[in-house]
mmCIF file of C-alpha atoms in Angstrom:
data_model
loop_
_atom_site.group_PDB
_atom_site.id
_atom_site.type_symbol
_atom_site.label_atom_id
_atom_site.label_comp_id
_atom_site.label_asym_id
_atom_site.label_seq_id
_atom_site.Cartn_x
_atom_site.Cartn_y
_atom_site.Cartn_z
ATOM 1 C CA GLY E 196 -2.840 -12.643 -15.177
ATOM 2 C CA ILE E 197 0.319 -14.266 -13.990
ATOM 3 C CA GLN E 198 0.042 -17.382 -11.834
ATOM 4 C CA VAL E 199 2.492 -18.034 -9.007
ATOM 5 C CA GLU E 200 2.542 -21.499 -7.476
ATOM 6 C CA GLN E 201 4.502 -22.791 -4.514
ATOM 7 C CA SER E 202 5.195 -26.334 -3.466
ATOM 8 C CA PRO E 203 4.818 -28.102 -1.206
ATOM 9 C CA PRO E 204 1.969 -26.266 0.539
ATOM 10 C CA ASP E 205 2.944 -27.757 3.896
ATOM 11 C CA LEU E 206 6.165 -29.300 5.134
ATOM 12 C CA ILE E 207 7.029 -30.871 8.476
ATOM 13 C CA LEU E 208 10.677 -31.514 9.257
ATOM 14 C CA GLN E 209 12.730 -32.799 12.113
ATOM 15 C CA GLU E 210 15.341 -30.369 13.363
ATOM 16 C CA GLY E 211 18.552 -30.786 11.398
ATOM 17 C CA ALA E 212 16.896 -31.928 8.173
ATOM 18 C CA ASN E 213 17.297 -30.213 4.787
ATOM 19 C CA SER E 214 14.506 -29.031 2.519
ATOM 20 C CA THR E 215 13.794 -27.481 -0.877
ATOM 21 C CA LEU E 216 10.895 -25.140 -1.531
ATOM 22 C CA ARG E 217 9.817 -24.368 -5.080
ATOM 23 C CA CYS E 218 8.197 -21.339 -6.732
ATOM 24 C CA ASN E 219 6.846 -21.584 -10.295
ATOM 25 C CA PHE E 220 5.523 -18.633 -12.261
ATOM 26 C CA SER E 221 3.601 -18.603 -15.492
ATOM 27 C CA ASP E 222 5.105 -15.620 -17.290
ATOM 28 C CA SER E 223 8.296 -13.657 -17.573
ATOM 29 C CA VAL E 224 9.019 -11.462 -14.596
ATOM 30 C CA ASN E 225 11.497 -8.743 -13.823
ATOM 31 C CA ASN E 226 12.453 -9.844 -10.352
ATOM 32 C CA LEU E 227 11.729 -12.272 -7.571
ATOM 33 C CA GLN E 228 11.910 -12.130 -3.783
ATOM 34 C CA TRP E 229 11.715 -14.775 -1.052
ATOM 35 C CA PHE E 230 10.225 -13.873 2.337
ATOM 36 C CA HIS E 231 9.833 -15.656 5.638
ATOM 37 C CA GLN E 232 6.732 -14.814 7.666
ATOM 38 C CA ASN E 233 7.478 -15.766 11.252
ATOM 39 C CA PRO E 234 4.811 -16.991 13.710
ATOM 40 C CA TRP E 235 4.302 -13.386 14.864
ATOM 41 C CA GLY E 236 3.335 -12.304 11.363
ATOM 42 C CA GLN E 237 6.466 -10.336 10.545
ATOM 43 C CA LEU E 238 7.697 -10.509 6.948
ATOM 44 C CA ILE E 239 11.445 -10.947 6.730
ATOM 45 C CA ASN E 240 13.392 -10.474 3.503
ATOM 46 C CA LEU E 241 15.428 -13.560 2.650
ATOM 47 C CA PHE E 242 16.580 -13.059 -0.921
ATOM 48 C CA TYR E 243 16.173 -10.658 -3.785
ATOM 49 C CA ILE E 244 17.068 -12.927 -6.683
ATOM 50 C CA PRO E 245 16.050 -12.163 -10.289
ATOM 51 C CA SER E 246 18.452 -14.842 -11.529
ATOM 52 C CA GLY E 247 21.369 -16.962 -10.441
ATOM 53 C CA THR E 248 22.208 -18.287 -6.992
ATOM 54 C CA LYS E 249 22.677 -16.566 -3.653
ATOM 55 C CA GLN E 250 23.587 -17.918 -0.247
ATOM 56 C CA ASN E 251 23.098 -16.544 3.234
ATOM 57 C CA GLY E 252 24.208 -18.873 6.004
ATOM 58 C CA ARG E 253 22.078 -22.019 5.987
ATOM 59 C CA LEU E 254 19.786 -20.640 3.304
ATOM 60 C CA SER E 255 20.381 -20.405 -0.403
ATOM 61 C CA ALA E 256 18.210 -19.616 -3.415
ATOM 62 C CA THR E 257 18.395 -20.219 -7.134
ATOM 63 C CA THR E 258 16.263 -18.590 -9.820
ATOM 64 C CA VAL E 259 16.162 -19.838 -13.408
ATOM 65 C CA ALA E 260 14.172 -17.052 -15.023
ATOM 66 C CA THR E 261 14.189 -18.620 -18.498
ATOM 67 C CA GLU E 262 12.472 -21.728 -17.087
ATOM 68 C CA ARG E 263 10.230 -19.709 -14.755
ATOM 69 C CA TYR E 264 11.064 -21.163 -11.384
ATOM 70 C CA SER E 265 12.981 -20.456 -8.210
ATOM 71 C CA LEU E 266 14.154 -22.753 -5.439
ATOM 72 C CA LEU E 267 14.818 -21.995 -1.776
ATOM 73 C CA TYR E 268 17.103 -24.393 0.075
ATOM 74 C CA ILE E 269 17.136 -24.672 3.853
ATOM 75 C CA SER E 270 19.905 -26.782 5.332
ATOM 76 C CA SER E 271 20.230 -28.057 8.907
ATOM 77 C CA SER E 272 16.794 -26.681 9.754
ATOM 78 C CA GLN E 273 16.125 -25.167 13.174
ATOM 79 C CA THR E 274 12.864 -24.617 15.047
ATOM 80 C CA THR E 275 13.245 -20.885 14.404
ATOM 81 C CA ASP E 276 12.865 -21.614 10.669
ATOM 82 C CA SER E 277 9.205 -22.420 11.249
ATOM 83 C CA GLY E 278 6.678 -20.160 9.581
ATOM 84 C CA VAL E 279 5.438 -19.480 6.081
ATOM 85 C CA TYR E 280 7.752 -18.920 3.135
ATOM 86 C CA PHE E 281 6.498 -16.749 0.284
ATOM 87 C CA CYS E 282 7.903 -16.008 -3.104
ATOM 88 C CA ALA E 283 6.840 -12.799 -4.835
ATOM 89 C CA VAL E 284 7.410 -11.950 -8.495
ATOM 90 C CA GLU E 285 7.588 -8.465 -9.904
ATOM 91 C CA LEU E 286 5.445 -7.529 -12.868
ATOM 92 C CA ARG E 287 5.884 -4.445 -14.934
ATOM 93 C CA ASP E 288 2.777 -2.762 -16.236
ATOM 94 C CA ASN E 289 2.346 0.363 -18.230
ATOM 95 C CA TYR E 290 2.352 2.602 -15.166
ATOM 96 C CA GLY E 291 4.999 1.159 -12.922
ATOM 97 C CA GLN E 292 5.825 -1.949 -11.050
ATOM 98 C CA ASN E 293 3.994 -4.302 -8.718
ATOM 99 C CA PHE E 294 4.387 -7.712 -7.140
ATOM 100 C CA VAL E 295 2.330 -10.897 -7.083
ATOM 101 C CA PHE E 296 2.745 -13.269 -4.148
ATOM 102 C CA GLY E 297 2.499 -17.030 -4.194
ATOM 103 C CA PRO E 298 0.249 -18.823 -1.662
ATOM 104 C CA GLY E 299 3.188 -19.811 0.522
ATOM 105 C CA THR E 300 4.758 -22.967 1.967
ATOM 106 C CA ARG E 301 4.044 -23.542 5.646
ATOM 107 C CA LEU E 302 7.103 -25.058 7.335
ATOM 108 C CA SER E 303 7.056 -26.650 10.762
ATOM 109 C CA VAL E 304 10.383 -27.723 12.245
ATOM 110 C CA LEU E 305 10.032 -30.101 15.168
ATOM 111 C CA PRO E 306 12.627 -30.320 17.967
ATOM 112 C CA ASN J 59 16.469 4.095 10.664
ATOM 113 C CA ALA J 60 13.003 2.952 11.683
ATOM 114 C CA GLY J 61 12.398 1.443 8.219
ATOM 115 C CA VAL J 62 8.702 1.049 7.436
ATOM 116 C CA THR J 63 6.240 1.823 10.219
ATOM 117 C CA GLN J 64 2.470 1.428 10.304
ATOM 118 C CA THR J 65 -0.154 3.112 12.462
ATOM 119 C CA PRO J 66 -2.232 1.760 14.159
ATOM 120 C CA LYS J 67 -1.185 -1.811 14.978
ATOM 121 C CA PHE J 68 -4.722 -2.952 15.784
ATOM 122 C CA ARG J 69 -8.180 -1.542 15.099
ATOM 123 C CA VAL J 70 -11.763 -2.692 15.484
ATOM 124 C CA LEU J 71 -14.441 -0.969 13.412
ATOM 125 C CA LYS J 72 -18.173 -1.297 13.055
ATOM 126 C CA THR J 73 -19.691 -1.798 9.606
ATOM 127 C CA GLY J 74 -20.007 1.532 7.826
ATOM 128 C CA GLN J 75 -17.317 3.348 9.820
ATOM 129 C CA SER J 76 -14.358 4.939 8.118
ATOM 130 C CA MET J 77 -10.682 4.973 8.982
ATOM 131 C CA THR J 78 -7.247 5.751 7.604
ATOM 132 C CA LEU J 79 -4.140 3.609 7.943
ATOM 133 C CA LEU J 80 -0.828 5.409 7.864
ATOM 134 C CA CYS J 81 2.395 4.035 6.441
ATOM 135 C CA ALA J 82 5.655 5.916 6.842
ATOM 136 C CA GLN J 83 9.153 5.102 5.573
ATOM 137 C CA ASP J 84 12.438 6.838 6.252
ATOM 138 C CA MET J 85 14.525 5.171 3.528
ATOM 139 C CA ASN J 86 13.762 7.751 0.838
ATOM 140 C CA HIS J 87 12.101 5.077 -1.288
ATOM 141 C CA GLU J 88 10.148 6.120 -4.357
ATOM 142 C CA TYR J 89 7.730 3.214 -4.448
ATOM 143 C CA MET J 90 5.187 2.317 -1.783
ATOM 144 C CA TYR J 91 2.545 -0.427 -1.618
ATOM 145 C CA TRP J 92 -0.483 -1.546 0.379
ATOM 146 C CA TYR J 93 -1.314 -5.256 0.655
ATOM 147 C CA ARG J 94 -3.895 -7.272 2.520
ATOM 148 C CA GLN J 95 -3.390 -10.769 3.884
ATOM 149 C CA ASP J 96 -6.348 -12.956 4.669
ATOM 150 C CA PRO J 97 -6.010 -16.070 6.880
ATOM 151 C CA GLY J 98 -4.009 -18.850 5.264
ATOM 152 C CA MET J 99 -3.318 -16.847 2.133
ATOM 153 C CA GLY J 100 -0.575 -14.872 0.507
ATOM 154 C CA LEU J 101 -0.532 -11.107 0.208
ATOM 155 C CA ARG J 102 -2.658 -9.332 -2.386
ATOM 156 C CA LEU J 103 -1.839 -5.888 -3.680
ATOM 157 C CA ILE J 104 -4.476 -3.203 -3.043
ATOM 158 C CA HIS J 105 -2.852 -0.023 -4.386
ATOM 159 C CA TYR J 106 0.643 1.199 -5.031
ATOM 160 C CA SER J 107 2.481 4.418 -5.741
ATOM 161 C CA VAL J 108 5.561 5.032 -7.858
ATOM 162 C CA GLY J 109 6.125 8.531 -6.550
ATOM 163 C CA GLU J 110 4.745 11.473 -4.654
ATOM 164 C CA GLY J 111 1.338 12.455 -6.002
ATOM 165 C CA THR J 112 0.857 9.244 -8.018
ATOM 166 C CA THR J 113 -1.162 6.129 -7.241
ATOM 167 C CA ALA J 114 -2.301 3.052 -9.146
ATOM 168 C CA LYS J 115 -4.690 0.168 -8.566
ATOM 169 C CA GLY J 116 -3.476 -3.291 -7.696
ATOM 170 C CA GLU J 117 -5.269 -6.609 -7.688
ATOM 171 C CA VAL J 118 -7.997 -5.818 -5.094
ATOM 172 C CA PRO J 119 -8.598 -2.031 -5.011
ATOM 173 C CA ASP J 120 -12.384 -1.934 -4.487
ATOM 174 C CA GLY J 121 -13.506 -0.312 -1.240
ATOM 175 C CA TYR J 122 -10.159 1.415 -0.648
ATOM 176 C CA ASN J 123 -8.650 4.764 -1.512
ATOM 177 C CA VAL J 124 -5.057 5.929 -1.162
ATOM 178 C CA SER J 125 -3.073 9.126 -1.187
ATOM 179 C CA ARG J 126 0.627 9.929 -1.450
ATOM 180 C CA LEU J 127 0.925 13.617 -0.637
ATOM 181 C CA LYS J 128 4.433 13.248 0.780
ATOM 182 C CA LYS J 129 7.152 10.927 -0.447
ATOM 183 C CA GLN J 130 7.588 9.289 2.939
ATOM 184 C CA ASN J 131 3.893 8.636 3.643
ATOM 185 C CA PHE J 132 1.270 6.435 1.994
ATOM 186 C CA LEU J 133 -2.270 6.523 3.383
ATOM 187 C CA LEU J 134 -4.902 3.800 2.948
ATOM 188 C CA GLY J 135 -8.521 4.808 3.518
ATOM 189 C CA LEU J 136 -11.646 2.793 4.061
ATOM 190 C CA GLU J 137 -14.663 5.034 3.496
ATOM 191 C CA SER J 138 -17.342 2.577 4.623
ATOM 192 C CA ALA J 139 -15.869 -0.516 6.259
ATOM 193 C CA ALA J 140 -17.371 -3.932 5.555
ATOM 194 C CA PRO J 141 -16.783 -7.273 7.332
ATOM 195 C CA SER J 142 -15.070 -8.528 4.145
ATOM 196 C CA GLN J 143 -12.320 -6.007 4.830
ATOM 197 C CA THR J 144 -11.318 -7.778 8.023
ATOM 198 C CA SER J 145 -7.701 -8.618 7.335
ATOM 199 C CA VAL J 146 -4.089 -7.849 8.155
ATOM 200 C CA TYR J 147 -2.808 -4.903 6.145
ATOM 201 C CA PHE J 148 0.846 -4.602 5.218
ATOM 202 C CA CYS J 149 2.641 -1.623 3.802
ATOM 203 C CA ALA J 150 5.885 -1.912 1.861
ATOM 204 C CA SER J 151 8.345 0.396 0.200
ATOM 205 C CA SER J 152 11.114 -0.065 -2.329
ATOM 206 C CA TYR J 153 13.919 1.750 -4.058
ATOM 207 C CA ALA J 154 13.847 1.135 -7.785
ATOM 208 C CA GLY J 155 16.964 1.434 -9.850
ATOM 209 C CA LEU J 156 19.212 -0.528 -12.156
ATOM 210 C CA ALA J 157 21.571 -3.341 -11.231
ATOM 211 C CA GLY J 158 23.381 -4.516 -14.344
ATOM 212 C CA THR J 159 20.794 -5.525 -16.916
ATOM 213 C CA TYR J 160 17.998 -5.867 -14.368
ATOM 214 C CA SER J 161 15.831 -3.319 -12.673
ATOM 215 C CA TYR J 162 16.281 -3.362 -8.916
ATOM 216 C CA ASN J 163 13.146 -3.224 -6.796
ATOM 217 C CA GLU J 164 13.521 -4.922 -3.416
ATOM 218 C CA GLN J 165 10.519 -4.449 -1.144
ATOM 219 C CA PHE J 166 10.707 -3.911 2.622
ATOM 220 C CA PHE J 167 7.644 -4.462 4.758
ATOM 221 C CA GLY J 168 6.145 -2.850 7.811
ATOM 222 C CA PRO J 169 4.879 -4.865 10.815
ATOM 223 C CA GLY J 170 1.228 -4.888 9.692
ATOM 224 C CA THR J 171 -2.106 -3.580 10.977
ATOM 225 C CA ARG J 172 -4.713 -6.067 12.155
ATOM 226 C CA LEU J 173 -8.173 -4.729 11.282
ATOM 227 C CA THR J 174 -11.444 -6.297 12.386
ATOM 228 C CA VAL J 175 -14.771 -5.053 11.015
ATOM 229 C CA LEU J 176 -17.804 -6.145 13.017
#
């Protein structure tokens, strides 16, 4: 089956620093999403990004589907950015569609 | 819109007991999903449904059953709970369509159900 890897597994930043999170996947996929799981366990949609680049405030994402990776950029990090960041890729099987999640990057932003 | 809701939020079961988790969405989405998340791990797909009356197995379906009798609801059942099923369960839904040359299938998640099996 498809393998989804995320790096780094853990990241500690000082408030105000920038960071880049990476998601690699082993096979072609239809689509890709980035999520933030906050310390209360809630999953928050960040980007739906099958290809190209999107920006939303201090966050931006780039997916290069032909090279099988996606990057999430966080600029001027804040303590509220802490949590776990997941990428999820969409497979398409004979019946329908389903997603495979990466193991996540745990981000801690220190004041 | 309430989005995706899950009932209950917390539950403690004894080994061998049964229970049903309810997921409801008010976004008229065709696709619905059940995932489990174990400590320190990503989400793993249990079952999913691409429409009313249809279900399919995901990555970890053993020990679970599902039903999609109504478009807005997706039920996850545990017939005989085991300690290995202690986890946080997330439901998601999505609208699938076309956006240019790509299929569009953005998932939206519920708040989760924390289940403990003793």
